[in-house]
mmCIF file of C-alpha atoms in Angstrom:
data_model
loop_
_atom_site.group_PDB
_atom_site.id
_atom_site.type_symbol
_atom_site.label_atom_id
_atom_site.label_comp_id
_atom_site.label_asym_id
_atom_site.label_seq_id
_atom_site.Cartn_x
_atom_site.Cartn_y
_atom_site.Cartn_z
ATOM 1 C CA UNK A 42 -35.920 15.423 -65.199
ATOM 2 C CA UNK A 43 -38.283 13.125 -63.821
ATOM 3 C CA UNK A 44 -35.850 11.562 -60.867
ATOM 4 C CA UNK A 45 -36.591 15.150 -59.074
ATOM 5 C CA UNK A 46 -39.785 15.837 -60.204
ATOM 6 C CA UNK A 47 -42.874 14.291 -57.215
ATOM 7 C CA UNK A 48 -45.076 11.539 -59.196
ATOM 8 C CA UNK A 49 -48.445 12.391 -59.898
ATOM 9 C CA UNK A 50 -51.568 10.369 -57.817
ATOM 10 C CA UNK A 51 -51.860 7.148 -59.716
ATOM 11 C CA UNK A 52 -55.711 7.767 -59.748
ATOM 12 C CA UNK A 53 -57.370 11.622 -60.301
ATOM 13 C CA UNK A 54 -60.568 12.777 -60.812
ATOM 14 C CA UNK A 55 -61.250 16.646 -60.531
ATOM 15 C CA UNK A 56 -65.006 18.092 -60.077
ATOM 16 C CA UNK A 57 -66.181 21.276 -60.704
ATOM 17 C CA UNK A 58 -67.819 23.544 -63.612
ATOM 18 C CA UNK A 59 -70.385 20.844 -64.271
ATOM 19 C CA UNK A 60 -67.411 18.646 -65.114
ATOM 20 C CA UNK A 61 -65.552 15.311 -64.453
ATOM 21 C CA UNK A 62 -62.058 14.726 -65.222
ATOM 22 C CA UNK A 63 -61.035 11.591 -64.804
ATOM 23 C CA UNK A 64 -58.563 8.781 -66.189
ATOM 24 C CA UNK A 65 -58.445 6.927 -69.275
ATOM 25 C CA UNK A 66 -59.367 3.891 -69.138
ATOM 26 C CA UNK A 67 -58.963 0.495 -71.042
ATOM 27 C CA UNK A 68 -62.932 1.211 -71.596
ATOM 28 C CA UNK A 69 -62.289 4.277 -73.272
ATOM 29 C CA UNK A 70 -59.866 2.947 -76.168
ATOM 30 C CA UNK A 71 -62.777 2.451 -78.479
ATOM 31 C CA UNK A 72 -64.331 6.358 -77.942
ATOM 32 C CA UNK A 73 -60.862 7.682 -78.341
ATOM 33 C CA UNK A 74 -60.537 7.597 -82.516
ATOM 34 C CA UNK A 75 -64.025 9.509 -82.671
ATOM 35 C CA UNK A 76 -62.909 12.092 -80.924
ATOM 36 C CA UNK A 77 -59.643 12.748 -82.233
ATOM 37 C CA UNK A 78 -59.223 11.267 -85.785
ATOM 38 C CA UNK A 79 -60.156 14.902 -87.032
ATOM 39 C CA UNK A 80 -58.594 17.085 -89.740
ATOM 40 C CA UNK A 81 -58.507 20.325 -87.299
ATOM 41 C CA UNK A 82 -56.914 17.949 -84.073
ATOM 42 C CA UNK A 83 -54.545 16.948 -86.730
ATOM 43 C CA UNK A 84 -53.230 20.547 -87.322
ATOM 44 C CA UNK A 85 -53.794 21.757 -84.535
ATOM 45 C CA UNK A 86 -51.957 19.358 -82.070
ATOM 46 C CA UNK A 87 -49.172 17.079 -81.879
ATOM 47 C CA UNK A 88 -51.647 13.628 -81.777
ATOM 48 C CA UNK A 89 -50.773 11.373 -84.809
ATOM 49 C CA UNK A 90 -53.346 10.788 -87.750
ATOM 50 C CA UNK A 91 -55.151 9.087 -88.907
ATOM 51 C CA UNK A 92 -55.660 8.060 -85.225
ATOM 52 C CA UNK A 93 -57.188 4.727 -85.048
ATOM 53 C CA UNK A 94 -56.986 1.874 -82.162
ATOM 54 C CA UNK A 95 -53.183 1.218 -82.393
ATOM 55 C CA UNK A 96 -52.905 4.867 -82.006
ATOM 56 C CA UNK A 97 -55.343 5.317 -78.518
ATOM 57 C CA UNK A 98 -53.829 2.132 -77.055
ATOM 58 C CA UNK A 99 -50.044 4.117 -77.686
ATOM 59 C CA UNK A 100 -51.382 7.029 -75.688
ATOM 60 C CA UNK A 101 -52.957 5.242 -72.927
ATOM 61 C CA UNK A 102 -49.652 3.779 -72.611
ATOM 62 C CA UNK A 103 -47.680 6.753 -72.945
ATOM 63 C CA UNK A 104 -50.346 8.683 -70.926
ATOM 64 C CA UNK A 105 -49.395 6.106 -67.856
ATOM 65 C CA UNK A 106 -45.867 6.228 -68.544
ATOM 66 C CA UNK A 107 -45.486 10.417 -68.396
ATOM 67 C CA UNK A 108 -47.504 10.340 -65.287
ATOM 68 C CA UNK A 109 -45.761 7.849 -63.079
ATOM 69 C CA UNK A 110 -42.430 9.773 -64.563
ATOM 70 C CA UNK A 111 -44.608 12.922 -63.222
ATOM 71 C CA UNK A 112 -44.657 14.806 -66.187
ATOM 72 C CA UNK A 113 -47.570 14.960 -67.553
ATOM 73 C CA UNK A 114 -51.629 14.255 -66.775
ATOM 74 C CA UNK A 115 -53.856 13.648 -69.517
ATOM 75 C CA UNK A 116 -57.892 13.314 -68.252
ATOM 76 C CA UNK A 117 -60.688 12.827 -70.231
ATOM 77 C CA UNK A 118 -63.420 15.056 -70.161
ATOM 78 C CA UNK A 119 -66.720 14.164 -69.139
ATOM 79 C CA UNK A 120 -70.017 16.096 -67.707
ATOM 80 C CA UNK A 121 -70.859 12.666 -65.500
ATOM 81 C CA UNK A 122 -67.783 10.807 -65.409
ATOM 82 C CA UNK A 123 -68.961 8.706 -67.958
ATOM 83 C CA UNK A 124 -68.497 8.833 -71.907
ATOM 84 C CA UNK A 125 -65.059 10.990 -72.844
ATOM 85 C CA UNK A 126 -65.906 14.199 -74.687
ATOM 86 C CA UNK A 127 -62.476 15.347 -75.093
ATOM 87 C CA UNK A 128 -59.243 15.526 -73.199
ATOM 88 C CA UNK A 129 -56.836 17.780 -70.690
ATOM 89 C CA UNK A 130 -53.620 17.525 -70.994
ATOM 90 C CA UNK A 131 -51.255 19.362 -67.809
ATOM 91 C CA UNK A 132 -47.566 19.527 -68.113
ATOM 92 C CA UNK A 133 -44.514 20.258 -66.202
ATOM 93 C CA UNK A 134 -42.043 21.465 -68.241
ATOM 94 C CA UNK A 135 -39.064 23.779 -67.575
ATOM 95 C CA UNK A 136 -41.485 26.779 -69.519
ATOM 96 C CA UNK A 137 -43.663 26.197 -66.722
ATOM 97 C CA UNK A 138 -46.868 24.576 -65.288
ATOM 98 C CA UNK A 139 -48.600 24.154 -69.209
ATOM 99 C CA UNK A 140 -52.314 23.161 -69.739
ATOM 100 C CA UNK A 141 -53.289 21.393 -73.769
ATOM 101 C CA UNK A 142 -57.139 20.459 -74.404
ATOM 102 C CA UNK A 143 -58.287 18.861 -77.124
ATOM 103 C CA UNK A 144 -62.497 18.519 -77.473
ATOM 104 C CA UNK A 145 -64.256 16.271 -80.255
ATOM 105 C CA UNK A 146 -66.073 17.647 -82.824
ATOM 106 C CA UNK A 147 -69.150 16.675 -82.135
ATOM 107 C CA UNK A 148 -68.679 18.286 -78.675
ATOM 108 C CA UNK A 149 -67.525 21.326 -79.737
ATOM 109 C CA UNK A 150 -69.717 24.998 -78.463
ATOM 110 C CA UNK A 151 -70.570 23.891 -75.255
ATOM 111 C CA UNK A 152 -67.932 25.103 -73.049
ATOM 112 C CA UNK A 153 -65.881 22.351 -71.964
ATOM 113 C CA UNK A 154 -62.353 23.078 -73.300
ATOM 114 C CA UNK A 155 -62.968 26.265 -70.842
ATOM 115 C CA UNK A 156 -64.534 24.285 -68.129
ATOM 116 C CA UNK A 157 -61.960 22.086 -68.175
ATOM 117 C CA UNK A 158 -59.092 24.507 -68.196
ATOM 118 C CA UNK A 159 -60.047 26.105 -65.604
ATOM 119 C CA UNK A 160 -60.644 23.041 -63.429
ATOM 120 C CA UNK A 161 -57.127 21.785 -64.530
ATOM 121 C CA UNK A 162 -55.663 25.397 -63.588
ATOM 122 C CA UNK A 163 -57.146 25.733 -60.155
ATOM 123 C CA UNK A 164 -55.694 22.013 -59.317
ATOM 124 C CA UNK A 165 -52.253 23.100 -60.940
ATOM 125 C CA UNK A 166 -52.685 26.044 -58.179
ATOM 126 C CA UNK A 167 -54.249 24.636 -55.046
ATOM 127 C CA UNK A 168 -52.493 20.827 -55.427
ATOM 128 C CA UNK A 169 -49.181 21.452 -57.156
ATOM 129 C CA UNK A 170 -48.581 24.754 -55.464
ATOM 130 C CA UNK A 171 -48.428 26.376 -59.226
ATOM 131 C CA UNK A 172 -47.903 30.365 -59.827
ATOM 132 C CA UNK A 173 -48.947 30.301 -63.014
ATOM 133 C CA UNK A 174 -50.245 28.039 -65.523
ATOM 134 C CA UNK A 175 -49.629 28.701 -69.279
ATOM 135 C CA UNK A 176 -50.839 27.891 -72.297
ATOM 136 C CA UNK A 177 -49.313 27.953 -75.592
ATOM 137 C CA UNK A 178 -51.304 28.677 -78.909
ATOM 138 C CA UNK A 179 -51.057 29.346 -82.258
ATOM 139 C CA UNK A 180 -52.300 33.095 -82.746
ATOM 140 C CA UNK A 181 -54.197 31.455 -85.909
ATOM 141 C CA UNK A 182 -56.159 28.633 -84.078
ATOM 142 C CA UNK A 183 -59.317 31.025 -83.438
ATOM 143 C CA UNK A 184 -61.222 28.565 -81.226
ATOM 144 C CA UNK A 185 -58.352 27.860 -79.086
ATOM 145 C CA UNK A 186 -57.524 31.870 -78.670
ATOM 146 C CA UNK A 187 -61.359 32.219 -77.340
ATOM 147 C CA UNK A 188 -60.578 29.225 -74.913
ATOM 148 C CA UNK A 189 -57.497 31.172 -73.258
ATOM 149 C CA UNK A 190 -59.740 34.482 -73.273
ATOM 150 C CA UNK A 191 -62.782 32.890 -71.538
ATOM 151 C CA UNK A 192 -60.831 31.157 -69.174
ATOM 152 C CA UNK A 193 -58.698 34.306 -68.001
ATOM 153 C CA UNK A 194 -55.440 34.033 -69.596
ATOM 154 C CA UNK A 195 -53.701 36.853 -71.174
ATOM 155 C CA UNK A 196 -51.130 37.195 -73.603
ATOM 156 C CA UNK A 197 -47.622 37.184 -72.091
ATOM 157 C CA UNK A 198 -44.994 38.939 -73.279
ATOM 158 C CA UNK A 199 -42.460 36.558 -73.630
ATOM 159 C CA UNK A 200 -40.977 35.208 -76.889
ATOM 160 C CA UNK A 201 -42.488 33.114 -79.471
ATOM 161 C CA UNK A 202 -41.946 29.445 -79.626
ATOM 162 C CA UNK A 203 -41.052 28.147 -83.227
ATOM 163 C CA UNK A 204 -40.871 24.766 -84.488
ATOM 164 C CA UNK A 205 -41.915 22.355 -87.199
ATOM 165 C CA UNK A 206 -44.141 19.462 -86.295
ATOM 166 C CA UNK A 207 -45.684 17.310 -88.853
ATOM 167 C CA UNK A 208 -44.273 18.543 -91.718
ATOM 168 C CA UNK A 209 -45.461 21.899 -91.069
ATOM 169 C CA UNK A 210 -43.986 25.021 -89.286
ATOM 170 C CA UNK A 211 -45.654 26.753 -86.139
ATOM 171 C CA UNK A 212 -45.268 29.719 -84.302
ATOM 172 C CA UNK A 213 -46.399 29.834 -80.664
ATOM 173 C CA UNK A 214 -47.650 32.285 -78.576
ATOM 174 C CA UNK A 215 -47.546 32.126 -74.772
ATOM 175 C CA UNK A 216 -50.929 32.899 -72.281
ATOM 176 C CA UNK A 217 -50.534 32.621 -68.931
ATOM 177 C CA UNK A 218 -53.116 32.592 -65.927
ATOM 178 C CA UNK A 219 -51.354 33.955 -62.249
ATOM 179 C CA UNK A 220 -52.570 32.041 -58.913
ATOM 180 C CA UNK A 221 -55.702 33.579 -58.025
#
């Protein structure tokens, strides 16, 4: 898959809804554990826990890997490009151009996992030449159901995704956002 897919920029960083995305860094290994050794980013997402130091360092690595394989981008989100309040995750997979967020709690109700999507979506669009961008979502994760409706994305009507992960089954439902 990724001998025909284009690599990714080694270095992004995406302005716009009063946000920065921007790469992990080394710097960030330390802010990485508060933000997503959670119980609810432990259901709700495929990100190990407890997730500690030997976890963040694994996912900077991994992030680096996907992207020179050009699979995957994962930013951190920031308001200043500064301290990481969360993360955006955007995929090419053969389901299409997919967008994940995850924001830390203490974050949470301000906006960003919106902000962000939609910043991630309009560079999936205007940079990777993207039709649509999806996301896919448990019909039970409330918060993340609101994210998909604020940004724009409806409901498609396309089969659900099942699978067990964790230890626990999930049933996914597919949103999807056309190019403007």
């Amino acid at each position: 898959m990724s001998s025909t897919m284009p690599s990714f920029p080694e270095r992004i960083e995406l302005s716009g809804e009063g946000l920065v995305l921007r790469d992990w860094t080394e710097a960030d290994l330390t802010a990485m554990p508060e933000l997503f050794d959670h119980p609810d980013i432990a259901y709700w997402t495929p990100l190990v826990s407890p997730f500690g130091e030997a976890a963040a360092r694994a996912r900077l690595d991994r992030d680096r890997q996907l992207r020179a394989e050009g699979t995957v981008i994962l930013l951190a989100i920031t308001v200043d490009g500064g301290a990481p309040l969360g993360e955006v995750m955007l995929r090419r997979a053969p389901e299409g151009t997919e967008i994940g967020y995850a924001v830390g709690p203490a974050h949470r109700g301000q906006g960003l996992a919106v902000r962000a999507v939609r910043v991630m979506a309009a560079y999936a669009f205007e940079q990777m030449g993207a039709e649509q961008v999806i996301l896919e979502l448990e019909a039970e994760n409330t918060a993340s159901v609101a994210v998909a409706t604020k940004a724009g994305f409806t409901l498609l009507d396309v089969p659900l995704i099942t699978g067990e992960e964790k230890g626990r089954p999930f049933t996914l439902q597919t949103w999807g956002l056309d190019r403007p």
